[in-house]
mmCIF file of C-alpha atoms in Angstrom:
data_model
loop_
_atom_site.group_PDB
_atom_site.id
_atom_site.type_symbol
_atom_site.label_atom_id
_atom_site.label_comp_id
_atom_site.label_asym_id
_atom_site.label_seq_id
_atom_site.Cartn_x
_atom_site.Cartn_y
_atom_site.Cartn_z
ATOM 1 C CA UNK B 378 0.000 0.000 0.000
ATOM 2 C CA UNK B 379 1.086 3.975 -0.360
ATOM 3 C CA UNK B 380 0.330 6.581 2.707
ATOM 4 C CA UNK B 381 -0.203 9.769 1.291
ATOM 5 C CA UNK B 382 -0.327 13.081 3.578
ATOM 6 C CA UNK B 383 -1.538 16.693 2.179
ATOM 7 C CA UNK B 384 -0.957 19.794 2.771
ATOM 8 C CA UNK B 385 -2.797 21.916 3.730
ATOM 9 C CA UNK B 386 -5.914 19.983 4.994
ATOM 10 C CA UNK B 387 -8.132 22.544 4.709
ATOM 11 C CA UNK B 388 -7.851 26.675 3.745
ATOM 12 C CA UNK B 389 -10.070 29.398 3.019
ATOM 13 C CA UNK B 390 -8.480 31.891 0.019
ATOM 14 C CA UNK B 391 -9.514 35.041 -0.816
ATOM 15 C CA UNK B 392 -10.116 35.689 -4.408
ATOM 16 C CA UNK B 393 -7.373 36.474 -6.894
ATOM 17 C CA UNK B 394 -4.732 34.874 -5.109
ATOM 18 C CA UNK B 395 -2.931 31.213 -5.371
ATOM 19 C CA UNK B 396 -2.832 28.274 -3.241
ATOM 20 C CA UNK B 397 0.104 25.163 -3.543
ATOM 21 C CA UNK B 398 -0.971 21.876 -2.017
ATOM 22 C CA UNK B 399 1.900 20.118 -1.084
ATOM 23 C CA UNK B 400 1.599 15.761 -1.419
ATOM 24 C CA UNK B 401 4.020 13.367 -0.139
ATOM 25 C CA UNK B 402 3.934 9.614 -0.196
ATOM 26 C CA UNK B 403 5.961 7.172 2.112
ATOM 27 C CA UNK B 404 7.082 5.260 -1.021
ATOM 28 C CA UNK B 405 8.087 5.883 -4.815
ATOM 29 C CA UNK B 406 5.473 5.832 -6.811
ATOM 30 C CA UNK B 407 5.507 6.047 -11.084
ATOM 31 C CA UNK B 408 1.946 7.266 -11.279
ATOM 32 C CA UNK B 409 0.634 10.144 -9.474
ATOM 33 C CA UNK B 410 -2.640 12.329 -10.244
ATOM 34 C CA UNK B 411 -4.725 15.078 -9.181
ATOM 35 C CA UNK B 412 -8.546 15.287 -8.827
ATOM 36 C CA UNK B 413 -11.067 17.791 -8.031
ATOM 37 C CA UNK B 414 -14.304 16.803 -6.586
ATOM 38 C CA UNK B 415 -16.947 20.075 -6.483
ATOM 39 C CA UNK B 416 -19.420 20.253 -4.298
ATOM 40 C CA UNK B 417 -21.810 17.420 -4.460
ATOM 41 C CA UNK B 418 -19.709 16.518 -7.362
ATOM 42 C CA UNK B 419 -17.627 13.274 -8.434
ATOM 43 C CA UNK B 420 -13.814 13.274 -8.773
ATOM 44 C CA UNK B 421 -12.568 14.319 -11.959
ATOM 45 C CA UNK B 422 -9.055 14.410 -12.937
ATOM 46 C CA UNK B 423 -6.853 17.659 -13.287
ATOM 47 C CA UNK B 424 -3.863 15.909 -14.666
ATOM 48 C CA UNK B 425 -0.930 13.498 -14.452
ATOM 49 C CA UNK B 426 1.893 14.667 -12.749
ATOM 50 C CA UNK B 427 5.207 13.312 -14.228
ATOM 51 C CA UNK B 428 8.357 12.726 -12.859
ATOM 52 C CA UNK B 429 10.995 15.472 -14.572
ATOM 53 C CA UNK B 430 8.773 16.533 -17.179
ATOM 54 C CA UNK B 431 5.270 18.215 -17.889
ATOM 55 C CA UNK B 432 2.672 17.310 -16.932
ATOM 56 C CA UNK B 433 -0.401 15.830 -18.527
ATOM 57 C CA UNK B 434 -3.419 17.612 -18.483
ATOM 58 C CA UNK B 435 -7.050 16.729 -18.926
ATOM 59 C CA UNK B 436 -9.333 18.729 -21.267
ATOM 60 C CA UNK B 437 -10.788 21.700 -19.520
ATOM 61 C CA UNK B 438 -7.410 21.978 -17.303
ATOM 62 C CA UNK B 439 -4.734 24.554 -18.226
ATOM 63 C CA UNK B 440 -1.357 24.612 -16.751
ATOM 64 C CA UNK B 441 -1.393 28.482 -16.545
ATOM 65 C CA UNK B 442 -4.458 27.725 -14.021
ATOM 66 C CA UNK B 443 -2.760 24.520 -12.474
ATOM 67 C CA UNK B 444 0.830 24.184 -12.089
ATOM 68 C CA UNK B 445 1.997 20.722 -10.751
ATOM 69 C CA UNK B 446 5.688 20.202 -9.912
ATOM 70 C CA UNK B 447 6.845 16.569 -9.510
ATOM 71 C CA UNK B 448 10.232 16.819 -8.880
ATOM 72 C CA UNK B 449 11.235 13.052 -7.695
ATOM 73 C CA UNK B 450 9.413 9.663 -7.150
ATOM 74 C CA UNK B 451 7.700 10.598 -3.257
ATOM 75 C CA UNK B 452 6.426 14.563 -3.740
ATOM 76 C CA UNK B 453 4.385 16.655 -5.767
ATOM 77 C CA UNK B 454 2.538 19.960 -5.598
ATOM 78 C CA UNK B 455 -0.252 21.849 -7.102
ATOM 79 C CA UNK B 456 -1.037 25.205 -7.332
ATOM 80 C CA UNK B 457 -4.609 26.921 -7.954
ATOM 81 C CA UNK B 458 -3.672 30.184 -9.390
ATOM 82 C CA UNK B 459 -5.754 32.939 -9.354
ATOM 83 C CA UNK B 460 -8.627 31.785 -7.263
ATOM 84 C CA UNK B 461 -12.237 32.483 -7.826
ATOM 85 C CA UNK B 462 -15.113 31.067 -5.777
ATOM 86 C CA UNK B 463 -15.603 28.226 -8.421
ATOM 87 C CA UNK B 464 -12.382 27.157 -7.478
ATOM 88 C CA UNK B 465 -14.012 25.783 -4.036
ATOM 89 C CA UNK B 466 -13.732 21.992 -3.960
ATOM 90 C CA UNK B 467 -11.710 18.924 -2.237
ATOM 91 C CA UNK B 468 -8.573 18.629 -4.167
ATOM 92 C CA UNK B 469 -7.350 14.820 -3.720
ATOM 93 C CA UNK B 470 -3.984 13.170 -4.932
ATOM 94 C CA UNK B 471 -3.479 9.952 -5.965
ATOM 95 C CA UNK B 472 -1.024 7.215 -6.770
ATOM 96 C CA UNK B 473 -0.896 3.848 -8.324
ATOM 97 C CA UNK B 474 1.422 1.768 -6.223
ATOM 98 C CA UNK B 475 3.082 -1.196 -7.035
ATOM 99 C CA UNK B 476 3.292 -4.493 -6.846
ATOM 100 C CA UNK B 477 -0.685 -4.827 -7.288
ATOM 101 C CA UNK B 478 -1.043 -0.707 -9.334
ATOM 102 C CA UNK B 479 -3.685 -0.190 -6.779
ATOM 103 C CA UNK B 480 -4.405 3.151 -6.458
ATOM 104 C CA UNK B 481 -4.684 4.852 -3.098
ATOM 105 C CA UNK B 482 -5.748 8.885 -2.639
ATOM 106 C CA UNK B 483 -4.785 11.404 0.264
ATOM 107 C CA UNK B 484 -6.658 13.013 2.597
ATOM 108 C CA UNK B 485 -8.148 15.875 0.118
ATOM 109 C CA UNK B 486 -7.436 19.432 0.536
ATOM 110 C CA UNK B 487 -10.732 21.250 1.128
ATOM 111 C CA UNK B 488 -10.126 24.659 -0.461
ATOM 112 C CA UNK B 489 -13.069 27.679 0.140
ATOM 113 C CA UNK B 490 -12.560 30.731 -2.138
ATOM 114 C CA UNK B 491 -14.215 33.800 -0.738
ATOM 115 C CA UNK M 257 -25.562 7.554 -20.216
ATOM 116 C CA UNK M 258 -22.467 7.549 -17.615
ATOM 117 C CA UNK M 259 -19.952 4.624 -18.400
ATOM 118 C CA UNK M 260 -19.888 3.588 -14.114
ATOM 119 C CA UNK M 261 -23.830 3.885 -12.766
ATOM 120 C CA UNK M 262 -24.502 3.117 -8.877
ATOM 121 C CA UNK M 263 -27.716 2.627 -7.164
ATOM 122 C CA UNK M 264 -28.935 3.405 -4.780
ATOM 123 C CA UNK M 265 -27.844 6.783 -5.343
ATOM 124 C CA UNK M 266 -28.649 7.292 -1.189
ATOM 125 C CA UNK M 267 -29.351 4.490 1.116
ATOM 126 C CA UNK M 268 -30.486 4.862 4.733
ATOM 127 C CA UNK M 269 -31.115 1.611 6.923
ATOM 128 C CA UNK M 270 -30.973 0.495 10.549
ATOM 129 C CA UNK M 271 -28.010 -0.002 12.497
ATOM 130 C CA UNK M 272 -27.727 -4.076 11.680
ATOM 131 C CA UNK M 273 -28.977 -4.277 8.290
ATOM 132 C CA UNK M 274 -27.498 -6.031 5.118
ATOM 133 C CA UNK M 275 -26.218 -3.007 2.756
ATOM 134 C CA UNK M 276 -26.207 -3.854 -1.079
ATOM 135 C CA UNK M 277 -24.512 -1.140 -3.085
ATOM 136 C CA UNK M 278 -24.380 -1.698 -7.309
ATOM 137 C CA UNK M 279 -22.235 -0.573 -9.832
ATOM 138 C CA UNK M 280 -22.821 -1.227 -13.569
ATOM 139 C CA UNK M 281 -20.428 -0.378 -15.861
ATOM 140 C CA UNK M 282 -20.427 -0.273 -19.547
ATOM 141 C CA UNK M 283 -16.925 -0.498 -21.202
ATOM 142 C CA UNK M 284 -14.387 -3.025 -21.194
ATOM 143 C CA UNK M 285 -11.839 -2.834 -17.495
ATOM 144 C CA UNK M 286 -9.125 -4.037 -16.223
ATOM 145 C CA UNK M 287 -9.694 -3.451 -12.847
ATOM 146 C CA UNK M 288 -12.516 -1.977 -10.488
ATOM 147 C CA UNK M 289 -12.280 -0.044 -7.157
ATOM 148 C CA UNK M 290 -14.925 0.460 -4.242
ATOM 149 C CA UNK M 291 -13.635 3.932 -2.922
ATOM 150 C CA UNK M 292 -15.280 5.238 0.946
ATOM 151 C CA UNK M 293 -15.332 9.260 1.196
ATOM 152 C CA UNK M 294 -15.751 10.099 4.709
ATOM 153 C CA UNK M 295 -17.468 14.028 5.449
ATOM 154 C CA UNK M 296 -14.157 15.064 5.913
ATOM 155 C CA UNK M 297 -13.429 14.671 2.178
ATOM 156 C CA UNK M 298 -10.354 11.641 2.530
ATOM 157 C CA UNK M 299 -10.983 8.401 0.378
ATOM 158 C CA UNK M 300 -9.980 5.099 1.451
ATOM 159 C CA UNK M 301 -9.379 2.576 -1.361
ATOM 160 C CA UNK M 302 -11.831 -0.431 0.061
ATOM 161 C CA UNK M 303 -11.132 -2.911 -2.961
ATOM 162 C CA UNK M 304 -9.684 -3.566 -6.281
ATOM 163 C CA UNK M 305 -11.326 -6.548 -7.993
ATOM 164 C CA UNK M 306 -10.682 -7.838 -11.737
ATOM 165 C CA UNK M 307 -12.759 -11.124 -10.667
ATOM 166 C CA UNK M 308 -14.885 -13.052 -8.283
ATOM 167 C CA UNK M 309 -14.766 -11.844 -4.873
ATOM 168 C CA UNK M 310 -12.789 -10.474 -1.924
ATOM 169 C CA UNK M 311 -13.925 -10.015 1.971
ATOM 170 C CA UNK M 312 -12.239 -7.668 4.090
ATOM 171 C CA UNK M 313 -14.150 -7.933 7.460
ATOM 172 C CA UNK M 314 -18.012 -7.404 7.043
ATOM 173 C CA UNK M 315 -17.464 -5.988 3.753
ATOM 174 C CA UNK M 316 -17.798 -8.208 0.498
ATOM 175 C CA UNK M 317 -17.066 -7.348 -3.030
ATOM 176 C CA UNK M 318 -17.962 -9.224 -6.098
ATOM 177 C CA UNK M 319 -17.350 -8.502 -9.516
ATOM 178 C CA UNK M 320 -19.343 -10.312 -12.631
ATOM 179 C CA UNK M 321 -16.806 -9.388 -15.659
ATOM 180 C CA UNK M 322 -19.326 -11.109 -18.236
ATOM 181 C CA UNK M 323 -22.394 -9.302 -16.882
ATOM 182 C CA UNK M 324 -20.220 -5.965 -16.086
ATOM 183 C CA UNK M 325 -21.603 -5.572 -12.695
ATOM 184 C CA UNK M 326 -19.951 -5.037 -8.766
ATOM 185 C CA UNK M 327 -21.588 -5.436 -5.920
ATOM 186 C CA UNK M 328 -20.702 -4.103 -2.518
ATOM 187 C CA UNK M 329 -22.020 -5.750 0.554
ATOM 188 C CA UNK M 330 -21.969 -4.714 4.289
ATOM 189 C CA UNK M 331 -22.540 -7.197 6.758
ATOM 190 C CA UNK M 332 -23.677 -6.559 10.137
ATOM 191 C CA UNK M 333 -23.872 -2.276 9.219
ATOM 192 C CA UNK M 334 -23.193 0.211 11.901
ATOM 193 C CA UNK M 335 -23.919 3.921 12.310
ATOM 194 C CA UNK M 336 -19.339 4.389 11.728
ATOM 195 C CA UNK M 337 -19.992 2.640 8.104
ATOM 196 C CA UNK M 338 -22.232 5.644 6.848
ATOM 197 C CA UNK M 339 -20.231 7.330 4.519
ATOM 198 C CA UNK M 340 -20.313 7.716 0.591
ATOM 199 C CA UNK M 341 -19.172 4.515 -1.523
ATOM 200 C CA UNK M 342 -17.494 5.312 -4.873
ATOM 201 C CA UNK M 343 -16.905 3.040 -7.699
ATOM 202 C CA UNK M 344 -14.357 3.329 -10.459
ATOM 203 C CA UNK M 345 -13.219 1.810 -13.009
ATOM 204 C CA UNK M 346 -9.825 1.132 -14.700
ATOM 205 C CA UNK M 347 -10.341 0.742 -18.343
ATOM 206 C CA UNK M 348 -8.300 -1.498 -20.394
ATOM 207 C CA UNK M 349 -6.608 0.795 -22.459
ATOM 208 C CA UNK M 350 -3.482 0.550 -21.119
ATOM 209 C CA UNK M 351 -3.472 4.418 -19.490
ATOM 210 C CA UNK M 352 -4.326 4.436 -15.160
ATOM 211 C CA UNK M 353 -6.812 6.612 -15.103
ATOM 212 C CA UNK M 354 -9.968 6.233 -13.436
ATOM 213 C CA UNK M 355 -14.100 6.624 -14.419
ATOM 214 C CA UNK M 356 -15.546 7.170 -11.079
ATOM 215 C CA UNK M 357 -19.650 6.523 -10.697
ATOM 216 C CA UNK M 358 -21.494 9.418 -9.179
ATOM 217 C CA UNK M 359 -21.493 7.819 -5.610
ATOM 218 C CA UNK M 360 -24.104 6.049 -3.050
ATOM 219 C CA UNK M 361 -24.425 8.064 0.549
ATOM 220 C CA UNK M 362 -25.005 5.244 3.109
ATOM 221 C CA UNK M 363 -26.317 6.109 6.233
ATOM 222 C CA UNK M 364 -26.273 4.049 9.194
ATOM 223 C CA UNK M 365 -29.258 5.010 11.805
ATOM 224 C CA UNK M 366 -28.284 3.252 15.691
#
């Protein structure tokens, strides 16, 4: 199995500025992701974060918007630039973790834009 | 029409009771996850199945590849198991990613 902490747990933003969400897992992982979940809403995927390159976005996600970092095997960050209130959600990360490529998800970030 | 569908979409049943959650999904998989979401927003991977059947204390998955159906049981439910079950599904492209269904709140009444 992976352990995966977040940081922060929980903020409230005011609008116009950014946010980074730090994640760190207690193993090396290849595969890591980001998801949203809006209120009320399912998870859907912000991108792929790769290891010493780009990453991989889904459609409607912009890096300009999201900027992930993923600079070894065990950490990656997100930013939410620019905040508006329809930025509000749970923002989870997510690995797939060998030997099985289960994939286990951290603790969410629960982000309120005033 | 969504490529994971749950029902119930919310379920609320006395402390005790047998809990049945479904999942139907309509493309080909390679795997298929029963997620639990807590209030506080944290998800806690319950099971991966690509056949039959796994147990994990009084909760039971099974997975019918031909018929492209999961079930979740709870055995035994108490008030601490109300939550909101997620499925997803791993398709078998090749890529990771997950198609999550919309979700089934469970609550547990003592």
């Amino acid at each position: 199995s992976a352990v995966i902490s977040q940081k922060p747990s929980r903020d409230i933003c005011q609008r116009g500025t950014s946010l980074t969400i730090q994640c760190q897992v207690d193993s090396q992982v290849t595969m890591m992701f980001w998801y949203r979940q809006q209120p009320g809403q399912s998870l859907t995927l912000i991108a792929t974060a790769n290891q010493g390159s780009e990453a991989t976005y889904e459609s409607g996600f912009v890096i300009d918007k999201f900027p992930i970092s993923r600079p070894n095997l065990t950490f990656s960050t997100l930013t939410v630039s620019n905040m508006s209130p329809e930025d509000s959600s749970i923002y989870l990360c997510s690995v797939v973790a060998s030997p099985n490529n289960e994939q286990f998800f951290g603790p969410g970030t629960r982000l309120t834009v005033l | 029409k969504n490529e994971v569908e749950q029902s119930p979409q919310n379920l609320t049943a006395q402390e005790g009771e047998f809990i049945t959650i479904n999942c139907s999904y309509s493309v080909g998989i390679s795997a298929l996850h029963w997620l639990q979401q807590h209030p506080g927003g944290g998800i806690v991977s319950l099971f991966m199945l690509s056949s039959g059947k796994k147990k994990h204390g009084r909760l039971i998955a099974t997975i019918n590849i031909q018929e492209k159906h999961s079930s979740l049981h709870i055995t035994a439910s108490h008030p601490r198991d109300s939550a909101v079950y997620i499925c997803a599904v791993r398709s078998n492209f090749g890529n990771e990613k997950l198609t999550f269904g919309t979700g089934t709140r469970l609550t547990i009444i003592p």
